[in-house]
Every structure is written in structure tokens, then in C-alpha cells.
Amino acid sequence: MNLASPLLTGFVASAATNLDDLVLLVAFFLHPATRFPKVVLGTLAGSAALAAGGVVLGRAALALSPLAVGALGLVPLWLGAHKLWKRRRARREGRELTAHEAPGVWAICGLTIAAGGDNLGVYAPLLSVRGLELAILVGVLVTGPILWCALARATAHHPTLRPYALRYGRDAVPYVYIVLGLAVIGDGVREYLA
């Protein structure tokens, strides 16, 4: 077996299915209390869950209901609404949100799964293979997002981009979550109705 083929296929699939996550990852790194290992761990856990789901679906040759995939959008929608509520409550009480309110590993994992729910449509047929090819593909799909984490961190800390990202990014984070949630829900409903 040619090892280059599953490596290249896995890399292309990872890049294509995770490109939209870059904005979300940059938003994580704008928070002063966010640490790289926490984001990587949450992203790896979410990516592993998506890859496992792809393997299960590939093995069963079933397609997850588009409405079930759309329901994953409730996670970022709730997180965004919760962040807005906490921010408004803090402002009403005359205090600022503290740095310890950065997203946790499980929140990052949940957002990774919600943002990548549509990845299952790509992963299921891709992961219907066996043996070493399956192991290589799963390995690339799970670890590939680490590159996105590094790129997002570099973008969030870039000397030219950081002031703009800080000025507008933190206020935008809850809205990014809400839009992401609505987009995932909308995609699921649209697929279901098609």
C-alpha cells in the first residue's frame, strides 16, 4: 500500500472540513486566560469524537439524520447566548468579566464537535476502509486540527492583527458562537428538507 495516498487524502479532508473553524480558534486565543494546551486538548477531543463518528457511520454505511447534525448547533448557540447574558449581567453590576471565564476544554470540545458536525458527511465514506489506511486517515483527521490551533494562535498574537482582534474580537465571540450555531442548525434543516 502507498502510504502517501491516505496521508494526502487525510490532510486534504482535514483542511477542507476544518477551514471554517479557524475563526472560532482565533476567538479562543483572544481571551487572555486561554492557554494553547487547553485549546489543543479540547480540539483533539472534539476531532477524535468526529473521527470515531465517521468510523462508526462508515462501518454501518448509514447517514446521520441531517436534523441530528443540525441539533449540534444548539451547543454554540447556548454558549453564545450564555456569554451575552453573563456580559450584560456583569455590565449591569458595574464589573468586568474576569480572565478566569475563558472557555474550558469541554466547551472547546463541544464547539469543535458542533462546528464539525458536517464533517461526518465527508468522514463516513472516507473512513469506510480497513487496516493501516484507516489508522493513517484517523490519525491525520484527529491531529490535523493542531495545525489550525497553531495558525489561530499565531494570528491572534500577530503584532499587526492582535490590536484589531482584541478591539473587536472579544465582543464578537458570543455572536460568532450564535451565528455558528444558527448556521449548523440551518444546514441540518435545509439538508432534511432537500
Coordinates of N, CA and C in Angstrom, one line a residue:
M1 N 0.8 -1.2 0.0 CA 0.0 0.0 0.0 C 0.9 1.2 0.0
N2 N 0.5 2.2 -0.8 CA 1.2 3.5 -0.8 C 0.7 4.4 0.3
L3 N 1.6 4.7 1.3 CA 1.2 5.4 2.5 C 1.0 6.9 2.2
A4 N 1.5 7.4 1.0 CA 1.3 8.8 0.7 C -0.2 9.1 0.4
S5 N -0.8 8.1 -0.2 CA -2.2 8.4 -0.6 C -3.2 8.6 0.6
P6 N -3.2 7.8 1.6 CA -4.1 8.1 2.8 C -3.6 9.3 3.5
L7 N -2.3 9.6 3.6 CA -1.8 10.8 4.2 C -2.3 12.0 3.5
L8 N -2.1 12.1 2.2 CA -2.6 13.2 1.4 C -4.1 13.4 1.5
T9 N -4.8 12.3 1.4 CA -6.3 12.3 1.4 C -6.7 12.8 2.8
G10 N -6.1 12.3 3.9 CA -6.5 12.8 5.2 C -6.2 14.2 5.4
F11 N -5.0 14.7 4.9 CA -4.7 16.1 5.1 C -5.6 17.0 4.3
V12 N -6.0 16.6 3.1 CA -6.9 17.5 2.3 C -8.3 17.5 2.9
A13 N -8.7 16.3 3.4 CA -10.1 16.2 4.1 C -10.0 17.1 5.4
S14 N -9.0 17.0 6.1 CA -8.9 17.8 7.4 C -8.9 19.3 7.1
A15 N -8.1 19.7 6.1 CA -8.0 21.1 5.8 C -9.4 21.6 5.2
A16 N -10.0 20.8 4.4 CA -11.3 21.3 3.8 C -12.4 21.3 4.8
T17 N -12.4 20.4 5.7 CA -13.5 20.3 6.7 C -13.3 21.2 7.9
N18 N -12.1 21.7 8.1 CA -11.8 22.5 9.3 C -11.4 23.9 9.1
L19 N -11.5 24.3 7.8 CA -11.1 25.7 7.5 C -12.0 26.7 8.2
D20 N -13.3 26.4 8.3 CA -14.2 27.3 9.0 C -14.0 27.4 10.5
D21 N -13.3 26.5 11.0 CA -13.0 26.5 12.5 C -11.9 27.5 12.8
L22 N -11.2 28.0 11.9 CA -10.1 28.9 12.1 C -10.6 30.2 12.9
V23 N -11.7 30.8 12.5 CA -12.2 32.0 13.1 C -12.6 31.7 14.6
L24 N -13.2 30.5 14.8 CA -13.5 30.1 16.2 C -12.3 30.0 17.0
L25 N -11.2 29.3 16.5 CA -10.0 29.1 17.2 C -9.3 30.5 17.5
V26 N -9.3 31.4 16.6 CA -8.7 32.7 16.8 C -9.5 33.4 18.0
A27 N -10.8 33.2 18.0 CA -11.6 33.8 19.1 C -11.2 33.2 20.4
F28 N -10.9 32.0 20.5 CA -10.4 31.3 21.7 C -9.2 32.0 22.2
F29 N -8.2 32.2 21.3 CA -6.9 32.7 21.7 C -6.9 34.2 22.0
L30 N -8.0 34.9 21.7 CA -8.0 36.3 22.1 C -8.3 36.5 23.6
H31 N -8.8 35.5 24.2 CA -9.1 35.6 25.7 C -7.8 35.5 26.4
P32 N -7.5 36.4 27.3 CA -6.2 36.4 28.0 C -5.9 35.1 28.8
A33 N -6.9 34.4 29.3 CA -6.7 33.2 30.1 C -6.6 32.0 29.3
T34 N -6.9 32.0 28.0 CA -6.8 30.8 27.2 C -5.4 30.4 27.0
R35 N -5.2 29.1 27.2 CA -3.9 28.5 27.1 C -3.9 27.5 25.9
F36 N -2.8 27.5 25.2 CA -2.6 26.7 24.0 C -3.0 25.2 24.3
P37 N -2.4 24.6 25.3 CA -2.7 23.2 25.6 C -4.2 22.9 25.8
K38 N -4.9 23.9 26.4 CA -6.3 23.7 26.7 C -7.1 23.7 25.4
V39 N -6.8 24.6 24.4 CA -7.4 24.6 23.1 C -7.1 23.4 22.3
V40 N -5.8 23.0 22.4 CA -5.4 21.8 21.6 C -6.1 20.5 22.2
L41 N -6.2 20.4 23.5 CA -6.8 19.3 24.1 C -8.3 19.2 23.8
G42 N -9.0 20.3 23.9 CA -10.4 20.4 23.5 C -10.6 20.1 22.0
T43 N -9.8 20.6 21.2 CA -9.9 20.4 19.7 C -9.6 19.0 19.4
L44 N -8.6 18.4 20.0 CA -8.3 17.0 19.8 C -9.4 16.1 20.3
A45 N -10.0 16.4 21.4 CA -11.1 15.5 21.9 C -12.3 15.6 20.9
G46 N -12.6 16.8 20.5 CA -13.7 17.0 19.5 C -13.4 16.3 18.2
S47 N -12.2 16.5 17.7 CA -11.8 15.8 16.5 C -11.8 14.3 16.6
A48 N -11.4 13.8 17.7 CA -11.4 12.3 17.9 C -12.9 11.8 17.9
A49 N -13.8 12.6 18.6 CA -15.2 12.2 18.6 C -15.7 12.2 17.2
L50 N -15.4 13.2 16.4 CA -15.9 13.3 15.0 C -15.3 12.1 14.2
A51 N -14.0 11.8 14.3 CA -13.4 10.7 13.6 C -14.1 9.4 14.0
A52 N -14.3 9.2 15.3 CA -15.0 8.0 15.8 C -16.4 7.9 15.2
G53 N -17.1 9.0 15.1 CA -18.4 9.0 14.5 C -18.3 8.7 13.0
G54 N -17.3 9.2 12.4 CA -17.1 8.9 10.9 C -16.8 7.4 10.7
V55 N -16.0 6.8 11.6 CA -15.7 5.4 11.5 C -17.0 4.5 11.7
V56 N -17.7 4.9 12.7 CA -19.0 4.2 13.0 C -19.9 4.3 11.8
L57 N -20.1 5.5 11.3 CA -21.0 5.7 10.2 C -20.5 5.0 8.9
G58 N -19.2 5.1 8.7 CA -18.6 4.4 7.6 C -18.8 2.9 7.7
R59 N -18.6 2.3 8.9 CA -18.8 0.9 9.1 C -20.2 0.5 8.9
A60 N -21.1 1.3 9.4 CA -22.5 1.0 9.3 C -23.1 1.4 7.9
A61 N -22.4 2.2 7.2 CA -22.8 2.7 5.9 C -24.2 3.4 6.0
L62 N -24.3 4.1 7.1 CA -25.5 4.9 7.4 C -25.2 6.4 7.3
A63 N -26.2 7.1 7.1 CA -26.0 8.6 7.1 C -26.8 9.1 8.3
L64 N -26.1 9.9 9.1 CA -26.8 10.6 10.3 C -27.9 11.5 9.8
S65 N -29.0 11.5 10.4 CA -30.1 12.4 10.0 C -29.6 13.8 10.0
P66 N -29.9 14.5 8.9 CA -29.5 16.0 8.9 C -30.0 16.8 10.1
L67 N -31.2 16.4 10.6 CA -31.7 17.1 11.8 C -30.8 16.8 13.0
A68 N -30.3 15.6 13.1 CA -29.4 15.3 14.3 C -28.1 16.1 14.2
V69 N -27.6 16.2 13.0 CA -26.4 17.0 12.8 C -26.7 18.5 13.1
G70 N -27.9 19.0 12.6 CA -28.3 20.3 12.9 C -28.5 20.6 14.4
A71 N -28.9 19.6 15.1 CA -29.1 19.8 16.6 C -27.8 20.1 17.3
L72 N -26.7 19.7 16.7 CA -25.4 20.0 17.3 C -25.2 21.5 17.4
G73 N -25.9 22.3 16.5 CA -25.8 23.7 16.6 C -26.3 24.3 17.9
L74 N -27.1 23.6 18.6 CA -27.6 24.1 19.9 C -26.4 24.4 20.9
V75 N -25.3 23.6 20.8 CA -24.2 23.8 21.7 C -23.6 25.2 21.5
P76 N -23.1 25.6 20.4 CA -22.6 27.0 20.3 C -23.7 28.1 20.5
L77 N -24.9 27.8 20.1 CA -26.0 28.8 20.2 C -26.2 29.0 21.7
W78 N -26.2 28.0 22.6 CA -26.4 28.1 24.0 C -25.1 28.8 24.6
L79 N -23.9 28.4 24.2 CA -22.7 29.1 24.7 C -22.7 30.6 24.4
G80 N -23.1 30.9 23.2 CA -23.1 32.4 22.8 C -24.1 33.1 23.6
A81 N -25.3 32.6 23.7 CA -26.3 33.3 24.5 C -25.9 33.4 26.0
H82 N -25.3 32.4 26.5 CA -24.9 32.4 27.9 C -23.8 33.5 28.1
K83 N -22.8 33.6 27.1 CA -21.8 34.6 27.2 C -22.4 36.0 27.2
L84 N -23.4 36.2 26.3 CA -24.0 37.5 26.2 C -24.7 37.8 27.5
W85 N -25.4 36.8 28.1 CA -26.2 37.1 29.3 C -25.2 37.4 30.4
K86 N -24.0 36.7 30.5 CA -23.0 36.9 31.6 C -22.4 38.3 31.4
R87 N -22.2 38.7 30.2 CA -21.6 40.0 29.9 C -22.5 41.1 30.3
R88 N -23.8 41.0 29.9 CA -24.8 42.0 30.2 C -25.0 42.1 31.7
R89 N -25.0 41.0 32.4 CA -25.2 41.0 33.8 C -24.0 41.7 34.5
A90 N -22.8 41.4 34.0 CA -21.6 42.0 34.6 C -21.6 43.5 34.4
R91 N -22.0 44.0 33.2 CA -22.0 45.4 32.9 C -23.1 46.1 33.8
R92 N -24.2 45.4 34.0 CA -25.3 46.0 34.8 C -24.8 46.1 36.3
E93 N -24.0 45.2 36.7 CA -23.5 45.2 38.1 C -22.2 46.1 38.2
G94 N -21.8 46.7 37.1 CA -20.6 47.6 37.1 C -19.3 46.9 37.2
R95 N -19.2 45.6 36.8 CA -17.9 44.9 36.9 C -17.6 44.4 35.5
E96 N -16.3 44.1 35.3 CA -15.8 43.5 34.1 C -15.7 42.0 34.3
L97 N -15.9 41.3 33.2 CA -15.7 39.8 33.2 C -14.2 39.5 33.5
T98 N -14.0 38.5 34.3 CA -12.6 38.2 34.7 C -12.0 37.2 33.7
A99 N -10.7 37.2 33.8 CA -9.9 36.3 32.8 C -10.2 34.8 33.1
H100 N -10.7 34.4 34.3 CA -10.9 33.0 34.5 C -12.1 32.5 33.8
E101 N -12.8 33.3 33.1 CA -14.0 32.9 32.4 C -13.7 32.5 30.9
A102 N -12.5 32.1 30.7 CA -12.2 31.6 29.3 C -12.9 30.3 29.1
P103 N -13.1 29.9 27.9 CA -13.7 28.6 27.6 C -12.9 27.4 28.1
G104 N -13.6 26.5 28.7 CA -12.9 25.3 29.2 C -12.7 24.2 28.1
V105 N -12.0 23.2 28.4 CA -11.7 22.1 27.5 C -13.0 21.5 26.9
W106 N -13.9 21.3 27.8 CA -15.2 20.6 27.3 C -16.0 21.6 26.5
A107 N -16.0 22.9 26.8 CA -16.7 23.8 25.9 C -16.0 23.8 24.5
I108 N -14.7 23.8 24.5 CA -14.0 23.8 23.2 C -14.3 22.5 22.5
C109 N -14.3 21.4 23.2 CA -14.6 20.1 22.6 C -16.0 20.2 22.0
G110 N -17.0 20.7 22.8 CA -18.3 20.7 22.3 C -18.5 21.6 21.0
L111 N -17.8 22.8 21.1 CA -17.8 23.7 19.9 C -17.1 23.0 18.7
T112 N -16.1 22.3 18.9 CA -15.4 21.6 17.8 C -16.3 20.6 17.2
I113 N -17.0 19.8 18.0 CA -18.0 18.8 17.5 C -19.1 19.5 16.8
A114 N -19.7 20.6 17.4 CA -20.8 21.3 16.7 C -20.4 21.9 15.4
A115 N -19.2 22.5 15.4 CA -18.7 23.2 14.2 C -18.4 22.1 13.1
G116 N -18.0 20.9 13.6 CA -17.6 19.9 12.6 C -18.6 18.8 12.4
G117 N -19.8 19.0 12.8 CA -20.9 18.0 12.6 C -21.0 17.7 11.2
D118 N -20.9 18.6 10.3 CA -21.0 18.4 8.9 C -19.8 17.6 8.3
N119 N -18.7 17.5 9.1 CA -17.6 16.7 8.7 C -17.9 15.2 8.5
L120 N -18.9 14.8 9.3 CA -19.3 13.4 9.2 C -19.7 13.0 7.8
G121 N -20.3 13.9 7.0 CA -20.6 13.5 5.7 C -19.4 13.2 4.8
V122 N -18.3 13.9 5.2 CA -17.0 13.6 4.4 C -16.3 12.4 5.1
Y123 N -16.3 12.3 6.4 CA -15.5 11.3 7.1 C -16.1 9.9 6.9
A124 N -17.4 9.8 6.9 CA -18.1 8.4 6.8 C -17.6 7.6 5.6
P125 N -17.7 8.2 4.4 CA -17.2 7.3 3.3 C -15.7 7.2 3.3
L126 N -15.0 8.2 3.7 CA -13.6 8.2 3.7 C -13.0 7.1 4.7
L127 N -13.7 7.0 5.8 CA -13.3 6.0 6.8 C -13.9 4.7 6.8
S128 N -14.5 4.3 5.6 CA -15.1 3.0 5.4 C -14.0 2.0 5.0
V129 N -12.7 2.4 5.1 CA -11.6 1.5 4.7 C -11.2 0.7 5.9
R130 N -10.1 -0.2 5.8 CA -9.7 -1.0 6.9 C -8.2 -0.9 7.1
G131 N -7.7 -1.4 8.2 CA -6.3 -1.6 8.4 C -5.5 -0.4 8.6
L132 N -4.3 -0.4 8.0 CA -3.3 0.7 8.1 C -3.9 2.0 7.5
E133 N -4.6 1.8 6.4 CA -5.1 3.0 5.7 C -6.1 3.7 6.6
L134 N -7.0 3.0 7.3 CA -7.9 3.6 8.3 C -7.1 4.2 9.4
A135 N -6.1 3.6 10.0 CA -5.3 4.2 11.1 C -4.7 5.5 10.6
I136 N -4.1 5.5 9.4 CA -3.5 6.7 8.9 C -4.5 7.8 8.8
L137 N -5.6 7.5 8.2 CA -6.7 8.6 8.0 C -7.2 9.1 9.3
V138 N -7.5 8.2 10.2 CA -7.9 8.7 11.5 C -6.9 9.5 12.2
G139 N -5.6 9.1 12.2 CA -4.6 9.8 12.8 C -4.4 11.3 12.2
V140 N -4.5 11.4 10.9 CA -4.4 12.7 10.3 C -5.6 13.6 10.6
L141 N -6.8 13.0 10.5 CA -8.0 13.7 10.8 C -8.1 14.2 12.3
V142 N -7.6 13.4 13.2 CA -7.6 13.8 14.6 C -6.5 14.8 14.9
T143 N -5.3 14.6 14.4 CA -4.2 15.5 14.7 C -4.1 16.7 13.8
G144 N -4.7 16.7 12.6 CA -4.6 17.8 11.7 C -5.0 19.1 12.3
P145 N -6.1 19.2 13.1 CA -6.5 20.4 13.6 C -5.5 21.1 14.6
I146 N -4.5 20.4 15.0 CA -3.4 21.0 15.8 C -2.7 22.1 15.0
L147 N -2.6 21.9 13.6 CA -2.1 22.9 12.8 C -2.9 24.1 12.8
W148 N -4.3 23.9 12.8 CA -5.2 25.1 12.8 C -5.1 25.8 14.1
C149 N -4.9 25.1 15.2 CA -4.7 25.7 16.5 C -3.4 26.6 16.5
A150 N -2.3 26.1 15.9 CA -1.1 26.9 15.9 C -1.3 28.1 15.0
L151 N -2.0 28.0 13.8 CA -2.2 29.1 13.0 C -3.1 30.1 13.6
A152 N -4.1 29.7 14.3 CA -5.1 30.6 15.0 C -4.3 31.3 16.1
R153 N -3.5 30.6 16.9 CA -2.7 31.3 17.9 C -1.8 32.3 17.3
A154 N -1.1 32.0 16.2 CA -0.2 33.0 15.6 C -1.0 34.2 15.1
T155 N -2.2 34.0 14.6 CA -3.0 35.1 14.1 C -3.4 35.9 15.2
A156 N -3.9 35.3 16.3 CA -4.4 36.1 17.5 C -3.3 36.9 18.2
H157 N -2.0 36.5 18.0 CA -0.9 37.1 18.7 C 0.0 37.9 17.7
H158 N -0.4 38.0 16.4 CA 0.4 38.7 15.4 C 0.4 40.2 15.8
P159 N 1.6 40.9 15.8 CA 1.6 42.2 16.3 C 0.7 43.2 15.5
T160 N 0.5 43.0 14.2 CA -0.3 43.8 13.4 C -1.8 43.5 13.6
L161 N -2.1 42.2 13.7 CA -3.5 41.8 13.7 C -4.1 41.8 15.2
R162 N -3.3 41.6 16.2 CA -3.8 41.5 17.5 C -4.5 42.7 18.0
P163 N -4.1 43.9 17.8 CA -4.8 45.1 18.4 C -6.3 45.1 17.8
Y164 N -6.4 44.8 16.5 CA -7.7 44.8 15.9 C -8.6 43.6 16.4
A165 N -7.9 42.5 16.5 CA -8.6 41.3 17.0 C -9.1 41.5 18.4
L166 N -8.2 42.1 19.3 CA -8.6 42.4 20.7 C -9.7 43.5 20.7
R167 N -9.6 44.5 19.9 CA -10.6 45.5 19.9 C -12.0 45.0 19.6
Y168 N -12.1 44.2 18.5 CA -13.4 43.8 18.0 C -13.7 42.3 18.3
G169 N -12.6 41.5 18.5 CA -12.8 40.1 18.6 C -13.6 39.6 19.9
R170 N -13.2 40.1 21.0 CA -13.8 39.7 22.3 C -15.3 40.0 22.3
D171 N -15.7 41.2 21.8 CA -17.1 41.5 21.8 C -17.8 40.6 20.7
A172 N -17.1 40.2 19.7 CA -17.7 39.4 18.7 C -17.9 37.9 19.0
V173 N -17.1 37.4 20.0 CA -17.1 36.0 20.3 C -18.5 35.4 20.5
P174 N -19.4 36.0 21.4 CA -20.7 35.4 21.6 C -21.5 35.4 20.3
Y175 N -21.4 36.4 19.5 CA -22.1 36.5 18.2 C -21.6 35.4 17.2
V176 N -20.2 35.2 17.3 CA -19.7 34.2 16.4 C -20.3 32.8 16.8
Y177 N -20.3 32.5 18.1 CA -20.9 31.3 18.6 C -22.4 31.2 18.1
I178 N -23.1 32.2 18.3 CA -24.6 32.2 17.9 C -24.7 32.0 16.4
V179 N -24.0 32.7 15.6 CA -24.1 32.6 14.2 C -23.7 31.1 13.8
L180 N -22.6 30.6 14.4 CA -22.2 29.3 14.1 C -23.3 28.3 14.4
G181 N -23.9 28.4 15.6 CA -25.0 27.6 16.0 C -26.2 27.6 15.0
L182 N -26.6 28.9 14.7 CA -27.7 29.0 13.7 C -27.3 28.4 12.3
A183 N -26.1 28.6 11.9 CA -25.6 28.0 10.6 C -25.7 26.5 10.6
V184 N -25.2 25.9 11.7 CA -25.3 24.4 11.8 C -26.7 23.9 11.8
I185 N -27.6 24.6 12.6 CA -29.0 24.2 12.7 C -29.6 24.4 11.3
G186 N -29.4 25.6 10.7 CA -29.9 25.9 9.3 C -29.5 24.8 8.3
D187 N -28.2 24.5 8.3 CA -27.7 23.4 7.4 C -28.4 22.1 7.6
G188 N -28.6 21.7 8.8 CA -29.3 20.5 9.1 C -30.8 20.5 8.6
V189 N -31.5 21.6 8.9 CA -32.9 21.7 8.4 C -32.9 21.7 6.9
R190 N -32.0 22.5 6.3 CA -32.0 22.6 4.8 C -31.7 21.2 4.2
E191 N -30.8 20.4 4.8 CA -30.5 19.1 4.3 C -31.7 18.2 4.5
Y192 N -32.4 18.3 5.6 CA -33.5 17.5 5.9 C -34.7 17.7 4.9
L193 N -34.9 19.0 4.5 CA -35.9 19.4 3.6 C -35.6 19.1 2.2
A194 N -34.3 18.9 1.9 CA -34.0 18.7 0.5 C -34.3 17.3 0.0

